[in-house]
């Protein structure tokens, strides 16, 4: 006899068990491990802030304690308001933030699987066929690879919204229409990426449902659906508008990334088809078995072997196939070969998609479409062999799990929790003063992801902090990180005083082999007052994150000069310059009076890269200014300058101006469109001026010059 439908709770329990297996071993250490020690910690901070500060209301909820002195620290990543709302009881009830974050991710994936189960059961009338489809959608390679990005694993609202849309067209009503609107709002409040993809799927499926129901929706149904959509959009707008304003104010932009479509067919390391590989690629693997069964389902769907009308199957096919193409990004790449412009370029005519950084995330719709057709394929097999329904379902789930499960992805890394949290943070949570806190020395660029650890520990002490791992980089963040690299040098102390940092938590272990040198500098420094030293326990986590043995200092200030150096100088006419440069673009872009174009070195800064100006006659430069533009972190590290007369080169001495550094940081925070890097120079006569990188800084991004200006003294040189 065919397997009975069974209770909904039983099917949910089955999906939960599948989730525990797919996320193991991480699922068996939820209170002490995270999927990684970068994005996981940053998203934990985001959810913690939203969950525990809901009472602040709107718009104060955005005023998070990150990225000081930039205002509204929550705006530099997706706010994930919906997830924060439903996880608030967990964050308030449990002290272990790591446990809560893992629970939120696990519940998101289980509910995503369950919502697809409900959708497929609604379409096909078979819970047995719906179970593998739900497991596939909830626990595929894409979701397992993106466990650290909590906004991407909250994928339950998309299938739930499309399920409610299906039910609305079956029987339109205000209740069902508002249900669609509410879930649509939850999609947007969970992920800005997903609300765009969901809106696209809704547009396609609304037309197909309208056709399916004989084009008989009528004005009442149309009004109900339109009102639900407008209500959802009006409630979403207050969350989205601050981001629109931020992007306009800071001139954020960017180029969408290309994704090689062959990546959809690369199995993850450790899975069924790559069992002896421990690499972390395969993040978008669709599954060979999954696609094959979905192909069988497509045959069943379009040959009339299901109860679902062909027009609706056509809608699901359109959603999946077009999302597959959109995921490629602007250029269609397959196996490293460029084939043509990608269909995503069509979407770029719409403002919301113009600067979408990772079009590959359209994959969520590809997985959803495959899941629906996969259910149709399983349903066909169950109808063919009704007495083997349960073995077919179990075998399907087992094979799907085997081709997507990657132990490397779910191994997790140990994170300090409970008594393992360094004493410094718990002490800070209990003792005044309650001012802003910076952790020093700054992490080197090749370990910059560990700044998210500072965001995590700020959930303990709750003080304003300057660093973290944002999605949208605050304009002054990377400049601050660079200028503080030699703390406790005078430049660092002047900057900290100038921007109002009150406390410094020093991690001596971060200095590594230079520890004794910098500790001696710190002991001799004025403007810093020791407050407390903390113990240094041992352990692998302590050593990996360079924590333990912290020293807390009060930054009392040393009365640094607050007025930048004035210059009685005039700009040298750029029209007579001849330019030469290394890099990937024309140097003339740095003098075309357009900040939106720039000369650039490309992806990295390396020793020897240069930008050179040949003047029309010998000059005596006293100042160089470089206009800043997005991305604001593309300034030169380890920059030196040479002046040339003929073939003879002489190093140009740069004069430090601490007050201007402070002013520049403030300008970047307030209005970066007017910010300029400034280099005051000791005058010398030269025919050519060369700016160059004299030492490679590992992990740095490219160097670009949007616009460059050179000044000479307005007064003739003294004899």
XYZ file of C-alpha atoms in Angstrom:
719
model
C 0.000 0.000 0.000
C 1.181 3.564 -0.583
C 2.728 5.310 2.363
C 0.260 7.462 4.249
C 0.790 11.181 4.391
C 1.644 11.163 8.081
C 1.630 14.065 10.494
C 3.197 17.376 9.625
C 5.106 17.334 12.895
C 6.604 13.988 11.983
C 7.892 15.317 8.664
C 9.323 18.375 10.427
C 11.086 16.091 12.891
C 12.555 14.157 9.988
C 13.901 17.342 8.373
C 15.346 18.395 11.726
C 17.194 15.098 12.017
C 18.511 15.495 8.474
C 19.719 18.986 9.423
C 21.603 17.682 12.459
C 23.420 15.163 10.274
C 24.170 17.610 7.454
C 25.575 20.236 9.830
C 27.641 17.807 11.870
C 30.098 17.997 13.530
C 29.238 21.679 14.042
C 25.697 20.750 15.105
C 27.117 18.729 18.008
C 29.186 21.674 19.329
C 26.734 24.571 18.975
C 27.892 26.372 22.107
C 31.607 26.490 21.389
C 32.187 26.501 17.623
C 31.176 28.621 14.625
C 31.400 27.893 10.918
C 34.307 30.357 10.680
C 35.992 33.091 12.697
C 35.293 35.952 10.279
C 31.828 36.532 8.842
C 30.180 34.371 11.520
C 31.399 36.655 14.291
C 30.438 39.818 12.429
C 26.934 38.556 11.706
C 26.639 37.401 15.296
C 27.315 41.005 16.329
C 24.679 42.287 13.882
C 22.012 39.923 15.192
C 22.989 40.560 18.808
C 22.645 44.312 18.357
C 19.284 44.128 16.600
C 17.884 41.515 18.977
C 18.855 43.303 22.178
C 18.131 46.890 21.086
C 14.706 46.618 19.492
C 13.342 48.934 22.154
C 15.388 51.792 20.682
C 12.855 52.022 17.882
C 13.315 53.628 14.498
C 15.749 55.007 13.371
C 17.812 54.700 16.585
C 18.101 50.944 16.028
C 20.770 51.725 13.418
C 23.019 53.487 15.959
C 25.028 50.353 16.746
C 28.291 50.423 18.680
C 30.478 49.571 15.661
C 32.722 51.653 13.383
C 33.146 54.640 15.684
C 33.383 57.574 14.862
C 31.097 56.841 11.896
C 27.432 57.227 12.843
C 24.824 54.457 12.621
C 27.144 51.471 12.707
C 24.443 48.965 11.726
C 24.130 50.524 8.259
C 27.455 49.115 7.059
C 25.980 45.631 6.770
C 22.522 44.225 6.168
C 20.484 44.849 9.360
C 18.621 41.500 9.314
C 15.767 43.054 11.287
C 13.330 40.160 10.824
C 15.858 37.618 12.064
C 16.743 39.886 14.964
C 13.075 40.102 15.948
C 12.389 36.387 16.113
C 15.768 35.601 17.695
C 15.434 38.307 20.361
C 14.043 35.910 23.015
C 17.043 33.623 22.456
C 19.629 36.386 22.821
C 17.908 37.700 25.937
C 17.504 34.288 27.562
C 20.924 32.790 26.810
C 24.314 34.259 27.721
C 26.158 32.193 25.126
C 26.049 34.270 21.922
C 27.735 31.515 19.897
C 25.013 29.054 20.870
C 22.291 31.519 19.888
C 23.886 32.278 16.516
C 24.148 28.584 15.690
C 20.554 27.997 16.780
C 19.352 30.846 14.586
C 21.193 29.439 11.575
C 20.005 25.896 12.213
C 16.387 26.942 12.705
C 16.585 29.030 9.544
C 17.742 26.070 7.457
C 15.275 23.627 8.985
C 12.408 26.051 8.433
C 13.620 26.638 4.847
C 13.526 22.892 4.254
C 10.111 22.654 5.892
C 8.642 25.513 3.839
C 9.744 23.822 0.596
C 8.270 20.587 1.925
C 4.951 22.391 2.419
C 5.166 24.011 -1.005
C 5.863 20.753 -2.817
C 3.237 18.868 -0.842
C 0.735 21.565 -1.804
C 1.664 21.278 -5.471
C 1.880 17.483 -5.780
C -0.173 16.162 -2.874
C 2.666 13.864 -1.803
C 4.572 14.308 1.444
C 6.912 11.477 0.446
C 7.968 13.387 -2.671
C 8.144 16.676 -0.781
C 10.565 15.389 1.870
C 13.663 15.003 -0.384
C 12.840 18.336 -2.038
C 12.777 20.085 1.324
C 16.032 18.418 2.396
C 17.682 19.432 -0.878
C 16.676 23.087 -0.584
C 17.483 23.421 3.106
C 20.816 21.613 3.244
C 22.433 21.994 -0.162
C 26.072 22.920 -0.825
C 25.195 26.619 -1.195
C 23.625 26.894 2.235
C 26.329 24.839 3.920
C 29.008 27.054 2.347
C 27.263 30.220 3.523
C 26.604 29.313 7.144
C 28.642 32.366 8.292
C 26.361 34.722 6.308
C 23.265 34.508 8.471
C 21.232 36.604 6.045
C 21.752 33.965 3.331
C 20.670 30.964 5.387
C 17.394 32.636 6.356
C 15.965 31.353 3.083
C 12.652 30.111 4.468
C 10.562 33.148 3.600
C 10.980 32.840 -0.185
C 9.261 29.426 -0.542
C 6.724 30.338 2.134
C 5.773 33.498 0.261
C 5.432 31.584 -3.012
C 3.325 28.929 -1.270
C 0.959 31.604 0.049
C 0.854 33.186 -3.415
C -0.230 29.810 -4.821
C -2.982 29.544 -2.230
C -4.094 33.109 -2.877
C -4.704 32.383 -6.554
C -6.604 29.227 -5.617
C -8.973 31.272 -3.460
C -8.326 35.048 -3.345
C -9.162 36.792 -0.076
C -7.944 39.698 2.025
C -6.552 37.272 4.592
C -4.503 35.360 2.041
C -3.407 38.521 0.264
C -2.165 40.097 3.471
C -0.395 36.831 4.303
C 1.553 37.149 1.054
C 2.349 40.776 1.917
C 3.536 39.928 5.426
C 5.869 37.172 4.283
C 7.154 39.390 1.468
C 8.040 41.966 4.108
C 9.883 39.301 6.103
C 11.914 38.404 3.005
C 13.063 42.012 2.706
C 13.761 42.436 6.407
C 15.892 39.280 6.386
C 18.039 39.847 3.292
C 18.303 42.688 0.778
C 19.638 40.238 -1.803
C 16.792 37.801 -1.370
C 14.036 40.384 -1.608
C 15.252 41.293 -5.114
C 15.361 37.654 -6.196
C 11.994 36.974 -4.580
C 10.409 39.948 -6.338
C 11.625 38.599 -9.660
C 10.170 35.148 -8.938
C 6.859 36.702 -7.863
C 6.564 38.648 -11.112
C 7.066 35.479 -13.170
C 4.786 33.277 -11.069
C 1.978 35.815 -10.712
C 1.566 35.798 -14.471
C 1.636 31.990 -14.561
C -0.878 31.703 -11.726
C -3.142 34.216 -13.449
C -2.991 32.119 -16.600
C -3.453 28.884 -14.586
C -6.665 30.122 -13.002
C -8.161 30.997 -16.375
C -7.287 34.701 -16.138
C -10.253 35.072 -13.753
C -8.582 36.817 -10.809
C -10.852 39.820 -11.250
C -10.633 43.292 -9.807
C -11.261 42.261 -6.159
C -8.375 39.783 -6.209
C -6.105 42.193 -8.060
C -6.864 44.935 -5.533
C -6.217 42.585 -2.611
C -2.846 41.537 -4.011
C -1.880 45.102 -4.924
C -2.785 46.428 -1.463
C -0.760 43.645 0.164
C 2.218 44.488 -2.023
C 1.983 48.219 -1.349
C 1.618 47.647 2.396
C 4.687 45.414 2.386
C 6.701 47.934 0.366
C 5.661 50.853 2.589
C 6.791 48.993 5.711
C 10.050 47.919 4.074
C 10.883 51.412 2.822
C 11.912 52.900 6.214
C 14.544 50.155 6.538
C 15.793 50.500 2.967
C 15.841 54.315 2.720
C 18.738 54.878 5.178
C 20.833 52.619 2.961
C 19.838 54.577 -0.129
C 20.875 57.783 1.640
C 24.133 56.223 2.884
C 25.065 55.006 -0.585
C 24.381 58.452 -2.032
C 26.250 60.273 0.738
C 29.352 58.091 0.585
C 29.117 57.437 -3.177
C 29.133 53.699 -2.670
C 29.084 51.668 -5.845
C 30.803 48.725 -7.323
C 30.979 46.239 -10.135
C 29.018 42.986 -10.015
C 31.276 39.954 -9.824
C 31.321 37.310 -12.533
C 30.663 33.697 -11.632
C 31.861 30.827 -13.804
C 28.786 28.694 -14.444
C 30.958 25.586 -14.355
C 31.029 26.194 -10.591
C 27.479 24.855 -10.400
C 28.919 21.433 -11.264
C 31.973 21.330 -8.987
C 31.228 19.039 -5.998
C 32.352 20.200 -2.563
C 35.391 18.569 -1.010
C 34.601 15.533 1.130
C 31.278 14.861 -0.590
C 30.147 11.747 -2.458
C 31.802 12.757 -5.731
C 35.001 14.207 -4.203
C 35.493 12.097 -1.091
C 39.247 12.533 -0.754
C 39.485 16.274 -1.413
C 39.610 18.770 1.439
C 39.290 21.970 -0.615
C 36.567 24.488 0.181
C 35.328 25.043 -3.362
C 32.019 23.627 -4.566
C 30.046 26.369 -2.818
C 27.392 26.436 -5.572
C 27.218 22.737 -6.470
C 23.735 21.859 -7.715
C 24.186 18.114 -7.373
C 24.452 15.547 -10.162
C 21.838 13.225 -8.662
C 19.609 16.156 -7.729
C 19.653 17.600 -11.248
C 19.073 14.154 -12.793
C 16.008 13.508 -10.637
C 14.801 17.071 -11.324
C 15.161 16.300 -15.050
C 12.930 13.279 -14.535
C 10.516 15.584 -12.746
C 10.552 18.004 -15.699
C 9.599 15.096 -17.966
C 6.715 14.215 -15.644
C 5.635 17.844 -15.373
C 5.528 18.689 -19.047
C 4.096 15.333 -20.114
C 1.047 15.866 -17.907
C 1.896 13.239 -15.280
C 1.278 15.599 -12.334
C -1.773 17.460 -11.154
C -0.036 20.810 -11.615
C -0.900 22.669 -14.860
C 1.904 22.946 -17.397
C 1.795 26.727 -17.328
C 2.802 26.732 -13.662
C 5.606 24.280 -14.354
C 6.697 26.639 -17.113
C 6.850 29.443 -14.548
C 9.063 27.423 -12.232
C 11.282 26.454 -15.163
C 11.599 30.100 -16.226
C 12.530 31.131 -12.684
C 15.222 28.458 -12.411
C 16.726 28.764 -15.884
C 16.865 32.562 -15.911
C 18.268 32.638 -12.362
C 20.962 30.230 -13.549
C 21.897 32.738 -16.258
C 21.652 35.782 -13.989
C 24.005 34.113 -11.501
C 26.820 34.378 -14.046
C 26.961 38.136 -13.585
C 27.774 40.613 -16.358
C 29.819 38.123 -18.417
C 28.919 34.583 -19.325
C 31.882 32.412 -18.320
C 32.015 28.614 -18.595
C 35.159 26.742 -17.672
C 37.176 29.945 -17.676
C 36.107 30.880 -21.215
C 34.162 34.019 -22.015
C 31.147 33.182 -24.170
C 29.158 36.417 -24.316
C 27.618 39.161 -22.265
C 25.502 37.627 -19.513
C 21.724 38.068 -19.204
C 22.375 39.833 -15.889
C 23.209 42.917 -17.944
C 19.501 43.175 -18.755
C 18.712 43.472 -15.060
C 21.353 46.178 -14.609
C 19.004 48.596 -16.314
C 17.056 48.464 -13.039
C 18.664 50.624 -10.299
C 18.315 47.924 -7.630
C 20.447 45.502 -9.664
C 22.945 47.967 -11.100
C 25.596 47.513 -8.399
C 24.552 44.110 -7.021
C 27.943 42.795 -5.974
C 27.322 39.014 -5.973
C 24.814 37.997 -8.666
C 25.853 34.384 -8.016
C 23.457 34.448 -5.078
C 20.644 34.115 -7.624
C 21.528 30.465 -7.027
C 18.936 30.396 -4.255
C 16.221 30.508 -6.937
C 18.006 27.839 -8.960
C 17.991 25.523 -5.942
C 14.340 26.285 -5.259
C 13.343 25.542 -8.847
C 15.331 22.296 -8.858
C 13.712 21.317 -5.545
C 10.227 21.681 -7.014
C 11.084 19.589 -10.087
C 12.956 17.103 -7.895
C 9.739 16.556 -5.949
C 7.948 15.875 -9.241
C 10.621 13.323 -10.131
C 10.292 11.531 -6.794
C 6.509 11.647 -7.159
C 6.775 9.916 -10.536
C 8.931 7.155 -9.026
C 6.545 6.715 -6.092
C 3.591 6.391 -8.458
C 5.526 3.856 -10.514
C 6.519 1.825 -7.460
C 3.905 2.639 -4.799
C 4.889 -0.218 -2.509
C 8.439 1.112 -2.337
C 7.522 4.700 -1.527
C 9.362 4.824 1.788
C 12.581 3.204 0.472
C 12.521 5.587 -2.500
C 12.188 8.601 -0.199
C 14.917 7.420 2.169
C 17.282 6.485 -0.643
C 16.714 9.873 -2.283
C 17.421 11.765 0.907
C 20.544 9.686 1.599
C 21.990 10.273 -1.876
C 21.157 13.966 -1.835
C 22.803 14.349 1.555
C 25.881 12.428 0.408
C 26.510 14.593 -2.658
C 26.114 17.881 -0.758
C 27.538 17.181 2.689
C 31.036 18.575 3.162
C 32.618 17.922 6.573
C 35.188 20.642 5.866
C 32.396 23.196 5.670
C 30.752 22.126 8.893
C 33.794 21.340 11.029
C 33.685 24.787 12.606
C 36.326 26.635 14.591
C 36.497 27.046 18.356
C 35.394 30.455 19.686
C 35.948 31.649 23.274
C 32.679 31.539 25.211
C 31.668 31.564 28.854
C 34.664 31.253 31.165
C 36.990 31.172 28.149
C 36.232 34.789 27.259
C 39.292 36.874 28.178
C 38.959 38.557 31.553
C 39.518 41.999 30.033
C 36.109 42.004 28.337
C 34.113 40.881 31.331
C 35.969 43.429 33.475
C 35.137 46.189 30.977
C 31.471 45.222 31.115
C 31.407 45.852 34.877
C 33.593 48.922 35.314
C 33.500 52.560 34.228
C 34.421 54.644 32.339
C 31.942 53.692 29.623
C 33.656 55.474 26.740
C 34.806 54.316 23.327
C 37.340 51.487 23.175
C 39.960 50.523 20.621
C 41.902 47.260 20.533
C 45.549 47.572 19.550
C 47.833 46.909 17.825
C 45.750 46.788 14.647
C 45.625 43.413 12.954
C 47.889 43.216 9.851
C 46.044 43.170 6.543
C 46.460 39.440 5.952
C 44.639 38.808 9.260
C 42.160 41.649 9.032
C 39.191 39.247 9.279
C 39.994 38.893 12.974
C 38.641 42.397 13.542
C 35.262 40.643 13.636
C 36.476 39.085 16.893
C 36.509 42.605 18.349
C 32.884 43.034 17.257
C 32.050 39.736 18.963
C 33.709 40.762 22.230
C 31.897 44.098 22.071
C 28.691 42.147 22.709
C 30.169 41.618 26.180
C 31.349 45.134 27.047
C 28.952 47.033 24.679
C 31.255 50.037 24.210
C 31.679 51.915 20.915
C 34.491 50.379 18.849
C 36.073 51.546 15.569
C 36.760 48.244 13.808
C 34.864 45.278 12.439
C 34.303 43.406 9.179
C 31.588 45.328 7.318
C 29.859 44.637 4.033
C 30.092 48.316 3.055
C 33.349 49.810 4.297
C 32.957 53.085 6.236
C 35.052 55.722 4.440
C 37.620 56.272 7.214
C 37.909 52.673 8.431
C 40.848 51.492 6.338
C 42.722 54.773 6.693
C 42.429 54.492 10.475
C 43.669 50.920 10.419
C 46.701 51.939 8.381
C 47.621 55.092 10.276
C 47.463 53.252 13.613
C 49.828 50.508 12.435
C 52.761 51.687 14.564
C 50.927 52.352 17.826
C 52.064 53.800 20.223
C 53.918 56.220 17.919
C 53.054 59.955 18.060
C 50.915 59.767 14.906
C 48.705 57.053 16.430
C 48.314 58.861 19.730
C 47.421 62.104 17.969
C 44.780 60.339 15.880
C 43.242 58.577 18.873
C 43.082 61.840 20.787
C 41.687 63.694 17.801
C 38.780 61.331 17.145
C 37.889 60.935 20.811
C 38.914 57.362 21.648
C 39.035 57.077 25.449
C 40.303 53.564 26.185
C 42.880 51.331 24.526
C 42.971 47.588 25.160
C 46.460 46.470 24.180
C 47.101 42.878 23.112
C 50.892 42.419 23.449
C 50.754 39.053 21.679
C 49.761 40.761 18.425
C 53.172 42.412 18.239
C 54.745 38.966 17.948
C 58.527 39.253 17.404
C 58.413 43.056 17.781
C 56.734 42.883 21.163
C 59.636 44.110 23.282
C 60.272 47.073 20.976
C 56.685 48.322 21.109
C 56.317 47.643 24.831
C 59.300 49.914 25.452
C 57.698 52.578 23.258
C 54.467 52.268 25.211
C 56.261 52.579 28.542
C 57.833 55.854 27.392
C 54.682 57.287 25.821
C 52.886 60.258 27.308
C 49.128 60.650 27.095
C 48.438 57.044 28.097
C 47.661 55.990 31.651
C 47.771 52.296 32.659
C 44.524 51.134 34.266
C 44.816 47.378 34.595
C 46.725 44.325 33.403
C 45.034 40.958 32.927
C 46.140 37.340 33.184
C 47.398 35.352 30.213
C 45.981 31.809 30.236
C 47.231 29.338 27.627
C 45.316 27.389 25.013
C 45.071 27.019 21.225
C 42.240 29.553 20.856
C 44.109 32.095 22.958
C 47.211 31.759 20.832
C 45.420 31.769 17.462
C 43.586 34.992 18.280
C 46.532 36.537 20.161
C 44.423 37.133 23.278
C 45.391 36.915 26.917
C 47.673 39.173 28.938
C 45.818 42.332 27.846
C 46.679 45.753 29.243
C 44.065 48.488 29.532
C 45.057 52.138 29.130
C 43.212 55.404 29.565
C 44.052 57.776 26.718
C 44.486 61.092 28.486
C 45.826 62.984 25.476
C 49.063 64.879 25.075
C 47.882 68.185 23.687
C 48.816 67.561 20.069
C 48.521 70.439 17.623
C 44.966 70.624 16.340
C 45.416 73.050 13.434
C 46.750 71.645 10.137
C 49.798 73.303 8.615
C 48.915 76.153 6.268
C 50.540 76.347 2.876
C 51.160 79.548 0.949
C 51.211 77.664 -2.308
C 49.623 77.502 -5.730
C 48.607 74.540 -7.876
C 50.929 73.621 -10.720
C 49.056 73.668 -14.027
C 48.348 70.062 -15.001
C 47.875 70.699 -18.707
C 51.621 70.537 -19.367
C 52.270 67.306 -17.506
C 53.494 64.105 -19.114
C 52.484 61.009 -17.179
C 53.831 57.508 -16.836
C 52.720 54.733 -14.524
C 52.608 51.014 -13.950
C 49.255 49.406 -13.322
C 46.174 48.447 -15.274
C 44.797 51.786 -16.474
C 45.848 55.006 -18.162
C 47.580 57.529 -15.858
C 45.693 60.348 -17.617
C 42.593 59.249 -15.679
C 44.195 60.861 -12.609
C 44.136 64.328 -14.214
C 40.847 64.303 -16.148
C 38.922 66.355 -13.535
C 36.606 63.408 -12.851
C 36.745 61.696 -9.446
C 34.709 58.770 -10.781
C 37.574 57.703 -13.033
C 40.955 56.730 -11.651
C 44.365 55.368 -12.492
C 44.808 52.059 -10.690
C 47.434 49.393 -10.054
C 44.774 46.689 -10.268
C 44.019 44.195 -7.518
C 47.163 44.499 -5.357
C 49.872 46.894 -4.230
C 53.368 45.571 -4.764
C 56.831 46.967 -4.306
C 57.942 49.064 -7.272
C 54.530 50.118 -8.596
C 54.680 53.813 -9.446
C 52.962 56.918 -10.756
C 55.238 59.547 -12.321
C 54.724 63.163 -13.343
C 57.105 64.957 -15.711
C 56.670 68.718 -15.422
C 56.930 71.066 -18.410
C 59.895 72.734 -16.673
C 61.804 72.284 -13.389
C 59.547 72.743 -10.347
C 59.854 72.855 -6.541
C 56.791 70.925 -5.225
C 55.874 71.536 -1.585
C 52.597 69.601 -1.432
C 50.836 66.727 -3.178
C 47.113 66.164 -2.758
C 45.154 63.134 -3.948
C 41.388 63.339 -4.056
C 39.673 60.350 -2.476
C 36.770 58.434 -3.950
C 35.042 55.107 -3.451
C 36.518 52.604 -2.690
C 38.212 54.724 -0.036
C 40.665 52.017 0.978
C 42.550 52.188 -2.337
C 45.258 54.534 -1.101
C 48.978 53.786 -1.216
C 50.623 51.931 1.649
C 54.362 52.384 2.189
C 54.434 55.307 -0.240
C 57.671 57.097 -0.993
C 58.522 59.829 -3.493
C 61.590 60.509 -5.605
C 62.475 63.701 -7.412
C 64.527 63.518 -10.620
C 66.824 65.917 -12.400
C 67.919 64.098 -15.534
C 68.681 60.525 -14.545
C 69.613 61.438 -10.957
C 67.022 60.495 -8.314
C 66.761 61.909 -4.812
C 64.339 60.850 -2.116
C 61.758 63.547 -1.280
C 61.303 64.057 2.443
C 57.674 63.973 3.606
C 56.681 66.198 6.539
C 54.187 64.720 9.010
C 51.110 66.787 9.899
C 49.223 64.985 12.657
C 46.481 67.598 12.800
C 45.694 67.095 9.137
C 45.436 63.320 9.653
C 42.759 63.962 12.259
C 41.004 66.432 9.981
C 41.083 63.922 7.120
C 39.423 61.227 9.217
C 36.716 63.673 10.255
C 36.229 64.747 6.644
C 35.859 61.140 5.505
C 33.208 60.585 8.151
C 31.288 63.775 7.406
C 31.639 64.148 3.634
C 34.230 61.981 1.858
C 33.570 63.669 -1.479
C 35.734 66.544 -0.257
C 38.475 64.424 1.326
C 42.045 64.617 0.052
C 45.163 62.748 1.044
C 47.858 65.342 1.658
C 51.625 64.983 1.591
C 53.691 68.009 2.633
C 57.174 67.896 1.107
C 60.540 69.416 1.850
C 61.110 71.654 -1.213
C 63.559 70.526 -3.853
C 63.894 71.338 -7.534
C 62.978 68.515 -9.884
C 61.931 67.751 -13.433
C 60.019 64.606 -12.538
C 58.148 63.432 -9.440
C 57.680 59.721 -8.895
C 55.308 58.245 -6.286
C 56.055 54.573 -5.658
C 55.446 51.646 -3.306
C 58.730 50.887 -1.588
C 57.574 47.770 0.300
C 54.820 45.255 -0.331
C 52.222 45.065 2.428
C 50.726 41.531 2.330
C 46.993 41.397 1.810
C 46.429 45.000 0.729
C 44.025 45.940 -2.041
C 44.944 48.015 -5.086
C 46.228 51.595 -5.203
C 44.233 54.121 -7.195
C 44.472 57.867 -7.828
C 41.157 59.491 -8.801
C 42.700 62.973 -9.136
C 46.170 64.244 -8.223
C 47.296 67.837 -7.626
C 50.807 69.180 -7.029
C 51.524 72.557 -5.439
C 54.557 74.808 -5.272
C 55.247 77.777 -3.049
C 53.640 81.070 -4.047
C 56.809 82.820 -2.895
C 60.069 82.514 -4.830
C 62.726 80.380 -3.105
C 65.222 82.212 -0.935
C 68.774 82.444 -2.306
